[in-house]
mmCIF file of C-alpha atoms in Angstrom:
data_model
loop_
_atom_site.group_PDB
_atom_site.id
_atom_site.type_symbol
_atom_site.label_atom_id
_atom_site.label_comp_id
_atom_site.label_asym_id
_atom_site.label_seq_id
_atom_site.Cartn_x
_atom_site.Cartn_y
_atom_site.Cartn_z
ATOM 1 C CA UNK P 270 -2.823 2.893 36.492
ATOM 2 C CA UNK P 271 -5.924 3.519 35.487
ATOM 3 C CA UNK P 272 -5.570 7.068 36.310
ATOM 4 C CA UNK P 273 -2.890 7.350 33.748
ATOM 5 C CA UNK P 274 -4.874 5.567 31.992
ATOM 6 C CA UNK P 275 -7.344 9.008 30.903
ATOM 7 C CA UNK P 276 -4.015 10.877 30.179
ATOM 8 C CA UNK P 277 -2.858 11.256 26.596
ATOM 9 C CA UNK P 278 0.823 10.330 25.818
ATOM 10 C CA UNK P 279 2.152 14.104 26.427
ATOM 11 C CA UNK P 280 0.434 14.466 28.795
ATOM 12 C CA UNK P 281 1.849 11.577 30.831
ATOM 13 C CA UNK P 282 4.813 12.199 30.346
ATOM 14 C CA UNK P 283 4.635 16.016 32.497
ATOM 15 C CA UNK P 284 2.466 13.110 35.240
ATOM 16 C CA UNK P 285 6.390 11.410 35.363
ATOM 17 C CA UNK P 286 8.348 14.262 36.086
ATOM 18 C CA UNK P 287 6.433 15.351 38.516
ATOM 19 C CA UNK P 288 7.467 12.818 41.714
ATOM 20 C CA UNK P 289 9.847 8.892 41.761
ATOM 21 C CA UNK P 290 6.353 7.494 42.674
ATOM 22 C CA UNK P 291 4.775 9.124 38.932
ATOM 23 C CA UNK P 292 7.510 8.393 37.633
ATOM 24 C CA UNK P 293 7.572 4.740 37.887
ATOM 25 C CA UNK P 294 3.948 4.547 36.607
ATOM 26 C CA UNK P 295 4.851 5.376 33.387
ATOM 27 C CA UNK P 296 7.031 2.845 33.318
ATOM 28 C CA UNK P 297 4.831 0.357 33.919
ATOM 29 C CA UNK P 298 4.635 -2.265 30.914
ATOM 30 C CA UNK P 299 0.749 -2.260 31.350
ATOM 31 C CA UNK P 300 0.819 1.530 29.970
ATOM 32 C CA UNK P 301 1.910 1.462 27.142
ATOM 33 C CA UNK P 302 -0.954 -1.956 25.937
ATOM 34 C CA UNK P 303 -1.382 0.976 22.710
ATOM 35 C CA UNK P 304 -0.711 3.035 21.282
ATOM 36 C CA UNK P 305 -2.055 5.698 18.660
ATOM 37 C CA UNK P 306 0.144 8.285 16.530
ATOM 38 C CA UNK P 307 -1.608 10.626 14.530
ATOM 39 C CA UNK P 308 2.003 11.600 12.161
ATOM 40 C CA UNK P 309 5.274 10.381 12.329
ATOM 41 C CA UNK P 310 6.849 13.339 13.473
ATOM 42 C CA UNK P 311 4.854 11.659 17.158
ATOM 43 C CA UNK P 312 7.155 8.831 17.017
ATOM 44 C CA UNK P 313 10.303 11.179 17.427
ATOM 45 C CA UNK P 314 8.801 12.048 20.851
ATOM 46 C CA UNK P 315 9.838 10.384 23.803
ATOM 47 C CA UNK P 316 6.639 9.974 25.261
ATOM 48 C CA UNK P 317 5.538 6.785 24.838
ATOM 49 C CA UNK P 318 7.738 3.894 26.064
ATOM 50 C CA UNK P 319 7.467 0.685 23.458
ATOM 51 C CA UNK P 320 7.951 -3.778 25.012
ATOM 52 C CA UNK P 321 6.646 -6.400 24.672
ATOM 53 C CA UNK P 322 2.893 -5.492 26.580
ATOM 54 C CA UNK P 323 2.409 -3.783 23.747
ATOM 55 C CA UNK P 324 -0.816 -5.081 22.051
ATOM 56 C CA UNK P 325 -2.179 -2.512 19.519
ATOM 57 C CA UNK P 326 -0.871 -0.316 17.421
ATOM 58 C CA UNK P 327 -1.582 2.015 14.905
ATOM 59 C CA UNK P 328 -0.290 4.929 12.472
ATOM 60 C CA UNK P 329 -2.734 6.704 11.291
ATOM 61 C CA UNK P 330 -1.138 10.136 9.503
ATOM 62 C CA UNK P 331 -4.569 11.853 7.308
ATOM 63 C CA UNK P 332 -2.831 15.401 6.617
ATOM 64 C CA UNK P 333 -2.391 17.030 2.825
ATOM 65 C CA UNK P 334 1.172 16.254 3.205
ATOM 66 C CA UNK P 335 -0.049 12.965 2.865
ATOM 67 C CA UNK P 336 -0.438 13.842 -0.984
ATOM 68 C CA UNK P 337 2.630 13.947 -2.224
ATOM 69 C CA UNK P 338 4.312 10.935 -0.431
ATOM 70 C CA UNK P 339 2.007 8.999 -2.602
ATOM 71 C CA UNK P 340 3.077 10.480 -5.955
ATOM 72 C CA UNK P 341 4.910 8.425 -7.645
ATOM 73 C CA UNK P 342 8.924 9.338 -7.421
ATOM 74 C CA UNK P 343 9.666 9.573 -11.291
ATOM 75 C CA UNK P 344 6.998 11.946 -10.768
ATOM 76 C CA UNK P 345 8.404 13.936 -7.695
ATOM 77 C CA UNK P 346 9.843 17.731 -8.317
ATOM 78 C CA UNK P 347 13.332 18.743 -6.593
ATOM 79 C CA UNK P 348 10.529 20.104 -3.497
ATOM 80 C CA UNK P 349 8.161 17.429 -3.102
ATOM 81 C CA UNK P 350 10.773 14.694 -3.038
ATOM 82 C CA UNK P 351 12.871 17.517 -0.274
ATOM 83 C CA UNK P 352 10.255 17.351 1.657
ATOM 84 C CA UNK P 353 9.314 13.390 1.777
ATOM 85 C CA UNK P 354 12.980 13.069 2.218
ATOM 86 C CA UNK P 355 12.268 14.288 5.924
ATOM 87 C CA UNK P 356 11.226 11.744 7.266
ATOM 88 C CA UNK P 357 11.003 9.058 4.269
ATOM 89 C CA UNK P 358 12.522 5.967 6.531
ATOM 90 C CA UNK P 359 10.205 7.693 9.711
ATOM 91 C CA UNK P 360 7.700 5.055 9.881
ATOM 92 C CA UNK P 361 9.609 2.064 8.750
ATOM 93 C CA UNK P 362 12.677 2.393 11.714
ATOM 94 C CA UNK P 363 9.798 2.522 13.623
ATOM 95 C CA UNK P 364 8.308 -0.947 13.300
ATOM 96 C CA UNK P 365 11.596 -2.616 12.311
ATOM 97 C CA UNK P 366 11.338 -1.288 16.639
ATOM 98 C CA UNK P 367 8.307 -2.815 17.179
ATOM 99 C CA UNK P 368 9.493 -6.762 15.401
ATOM 100 C CA UNK P 369 12.162 -6.222 17.841
ATOM 101 C CA UNK P 370 10.698 -4.951 20.471
ATOM 102 C CA UNK P 371 6.262 -6.290 20.561
ATOM 103 C CA UNK P 372 6.299 -9.654 19.390
ATOM 104 C CA UNK P 373 2.782 -9.593 21.636
ATOM 105 C CA UNK P 374 1.560 -7.872 18.760
ATOM 106 C CA UNK P 375 -1.969 -7.107 17.379
ATOM 107 C CA UNK P 376 -3.584 -5.292 15.918
ATOM 108 C CA UNK P 377 -1.523 -2.817 13.534
ATOM 109 C CA UNK P 378 -3.343 -0.483 11.769
ATOM 110 C CA UNK P 379 -0.945 2.181 8.878
ATOM 111 C CA UNK P 380 -3.135 4.501 7.048
ATOM 112 C CA UNK P 381 -1.402 7.686 4.849
ATOM 113 C CA UNK P 382 2.361 5.740 5.356
ATOM 114 C CA UNK P 383 3.224 6.426 2.017
ATOM 115 C CA UNK P 384 6.748 5.369 1.875
ATOM 116 C CA UNK P 385 5.572 1.697 3.931
ATOM 117 C CA UNK P 386 7.405 -0.674 1.814
ATOM 118 C CA UNK P 387 6.592 -4.660 1.162
ATOM 119 C CA UNK P 388 9.682 -6.232 3.371
ATOM 120 C CA UNK P 389 8.996 -4.083 6.244
ATOM 121 C CA UNK P 390 5.010 -5.698 6.529
ATOM 122 C CA UNK P 391 6.528 -8.717 5.613
ATOM 123 C CA UNK P 392 9.919 -8.695 9.271
ATOM 124 C CA UNK P 393 6.274 -7.236 10.970
ATOM 125 C CA UNK P 394 4.579 -10.541 10.530
ATOM 126 C CA UNK P 395 7.396 -13.114 10.872
ATOM 127 C CA UNK P 396 8.293 -10.950 14.507
ATOM 128 C CA UNK P 397 4.281 -10.657 15.206
ATOM 129 C CA UNK P 398 2.828 -14.415 14.478
ATOM 130 C CA UNK P 399 0.035 -13.920 16.259
ATOM 131 C CA UNK P 400 -1.112 -10.836 15.039
ATOM 132 C CA UNK P 401 -4.277 -10.893 14.596
ATOM 133 C CA UNK P 402 -5.130 -7.769 12.131
ATOM 134 C CA UNK P 403 -3.403 -5.382 10.032
ATOM 135 C CA UNK P 404 -5.599 -2.815 7.953
ATOM 136 C CA UNK P 405 -3.229 -0.905 5.172
ATOM 137 C CA UNK P 406 -5.216 2.242 4.282
ATOM 138 C CA UNK P 407 -3.997 4.768 0.725
ATOM 139 C CA UNK P 408 -0.632 2.387 1.699
ATOM 140 C CA UNK P 409 0.983 3.028 -1.660
ATOM 141 C CA UNK P 410 4.115 1.271 -1.751
ATOM 142 C CA UNK P 411 2.213 -1.997 -0.449
ATOM 143 C CA UNK P 412 1.788 -4.522 -3.561
ATOM 144 C CA UNK P 413 0.881 -7.436 -3.940
ATOM 145 C CA UNK P 414 4.612 -9.249 -2.341
ATOM 146 C CA UNK P 415 2.828 -7.948 1.168
ATOM 147 C CA UNK P 416 -0.390 -10.312 0.589
ATOM 148 C CA UNK P 417 2.051 -13.187 -0.640
ATOM 149 C CA UNK P 418 3.798 -12.640 3.201
ATOM 150 C CA UNK P 419 0.128 -13.311 4.309
ATOM 151 C CA UNK P 420 -0.796 -16.027 2.834
ATOM 152 C CA UNK P 421 2.546 -17.272 3.887
ATOM 153 C CA UNK P 422 3.521 -15.751 7.622
ATOM 154 C CA UNK P 423 0.096 -14.991 8.832
ATOM 155 C CA UNK P 424 -1.306 -17.437 10.122
ATOM 156 C CA UNK P 425 -2.769 -15.931 13.149
ATOM 157 C CA UNK P 426 -4.490 -13.058 11.051
ATOM 158 C CA UNK P 427 -8.465 -13.186 10.259
ATOM 159 C CA UNK P 428 -8.474 -9.522 9.328
ATOM 160 C CA UNK P 429 -6.754 -7.922 6.808
ATOM 161 C CA UNK P 430 -7.709 -4.866 5.215
ATOM 162 C CA UNK P 431 -5.773 -2.539 1.968
ATOM 163 C CA UNK P 432 -7.582 0.449 0.934
ATOM 164 C CA UNK P 433 -6.767 2.156 -1.292
ATOM 165 C CA UNK P 434 -3.155 0.191 -1.905
ATOM 166 C CA UNK P 435 -2.928 1.713 -5.647
ATOM 167 C CA UNK P 436 -0.620 -1.192 -6.254
ATOM 168 C CA UNK P 437 -2.196 -3.933 -5.339
ATOM 169 C CA UNK P 438 -3.638 -6.154 -7.312
ATOM 170 C CA UNK P 439 -6.671 -8.700 -7.833
ATOM 171 C CA UNK P 440 -4.825 -12.013 -8.578
ATOM 172 C CA UNK P 441 -3.308 -11.115 -5.710
ATOM 173 C CA UNK P 442 -5.818 -11.322 -3.745
ATOM 174 C CA UNK P 443 -7.689 -14.280 -5.011
ATOM 175 C CA UNK P 444 -5.047 -15.956 -3.996
ATOM 176 C CA UNK P 445 -5.175 -13.961 0.266
ATOM 177 C CA UNK P 446 -9.139 -15.568 -0.225
ATOM 178 C CA UNK P 447 -7.861 -19.236 -2.134
ATOM 179 C CA UNK P 448 -4.964 -19.311 0.736
ATOM 180 C CA UNK P 449 -5.972 -17.885 3.297
ATOM 181 C CA UNK P 450 -10.068 -18.854 3.074
ATOM 182 C CA UNK P 451 -11.037 -18.201 6.904
ATOM 183 C CA UNK P 452 -8.786 -14.791 6.554
ATOM 184 C CA UNK P 453 -11.958 -11.555 6.421
ATOM 185 C CA UNK P 454 -10.187 -9.517 3.447
ATOM 186 C CA UNK P 455 -10.879 -5.678 2.504
ATOM 187 C CA UNK P 456 -9.061 -4.262 0.200
ATOM 188 C CA UNK P 457 -12.043 -1.535 -1.293
ATOM 189 C CA UNK P 458 -10.511 1.132 -4.350
ATOM 190 C CA UNK P 459 -7.112 -1.504 -4.519
ATOM 191 C CA UNK P 460 -7.616 -3.772 -7.243
ATOM 192 C CA UNK P 461 -8.782 -1.295 -10.025
ATOM 193 C CA UNK P 462 -6.626 1.438 -9.438
ATOM 194 C CA UNK P 463 -4.080 2.310 -11.653
ATOM 195 C CA UNK P 464 -0.486 0.023 -10.742
ATOM 196 C CA UNK P 465 2.410 3.482 -10.930
ATOM 197 C CA UNK P 466 3.738 2.900 -14.328
ATOM 198 C CA UNK P 467 6.126 4.905 -15.973
ATOM 199 C CA UNK P 468 4.217 5.682 -19.182
ATOM 200 C CA UNK P 469 7.622 4.788 -20.464
ATOM 201 C CA UNK P 470 6.727 1.016 -19.697
ATOM 202 C CA UNK P 471 3.442 1.562 -19.744
ATOM 203 C CA UNK P 472 3.936 2.345 -23.377
ATOM 204 C CA UNK P 473 6.926 -0.481 -24.269
ATOM 205 C CA UNK P 474 4.786 -3.448 -22.447
ATOM 206 C CA UNK P 475 1.649 -2.038 -25.148
ATOM 207 C CA UNK P 476 3.907 -2.142 -27.972
ATOM 208 C CA UNK P 477 4.812 -5.440 -27.244
ATOM 209 C CA UNK P 478 1.872 -7.323 -26.588
ATOM 210 C CA UNK P 479 0.842 -5.207 -30.257
ATOM 211 C CA UNK P 480 3.331 -7.177 -32.124
ATOM 212 C CA UNK P 481 2.676 -10.549 -30.079
ATOM 213 C CA UNK P 482 -1.027 -9.685 -31.987
ATOM 214 C CA UNK P 483 0.124 -9.769 -35.252
ATOM 215 C CA UNK P 484 1.913 -12.775 -35.043
#
């Protein structure tokens, strides 16, 4: 186990193929308390085990391709939509597996996961009651609904980051500070960013406000 701990996932899988004894080590839950992934494609590989021993999970995608996922759906052209359709549900489906298999998760970090939704984080908070650290960076579909879920189901949460999550509002952040004063909250470049509103919706809202002012 000690020797395996120095290897990456691919090396562990390769070594496990050499004999039955090393395969047993590969399958030992103690080896899989920490998982780091650097792209959605890695989640589909058969070079790791997912189980109740998992305590720390990180999925961080820093590729230039993340910019495509961060474009509002109504602004994407056909090429961009096709690109997103290829991996849109990969991270969300993986997190659903985490909800079912990893109730002892303590820390989750998601960066550049532009297709992860509030519903997914809500289910994870319910399924992993011991979660202490939740870091969300550049997850553009995360809104105040996630912050509300934190106030309801994040009883063990100690650290919450929602950096570069442009659909988070100042109102939602203030609610977390009010309801969860012991949680260390950070929201760099979130509440001050422009949310994803269609120009048509924004125009109609401004028009209605002008009418109200006139009245």
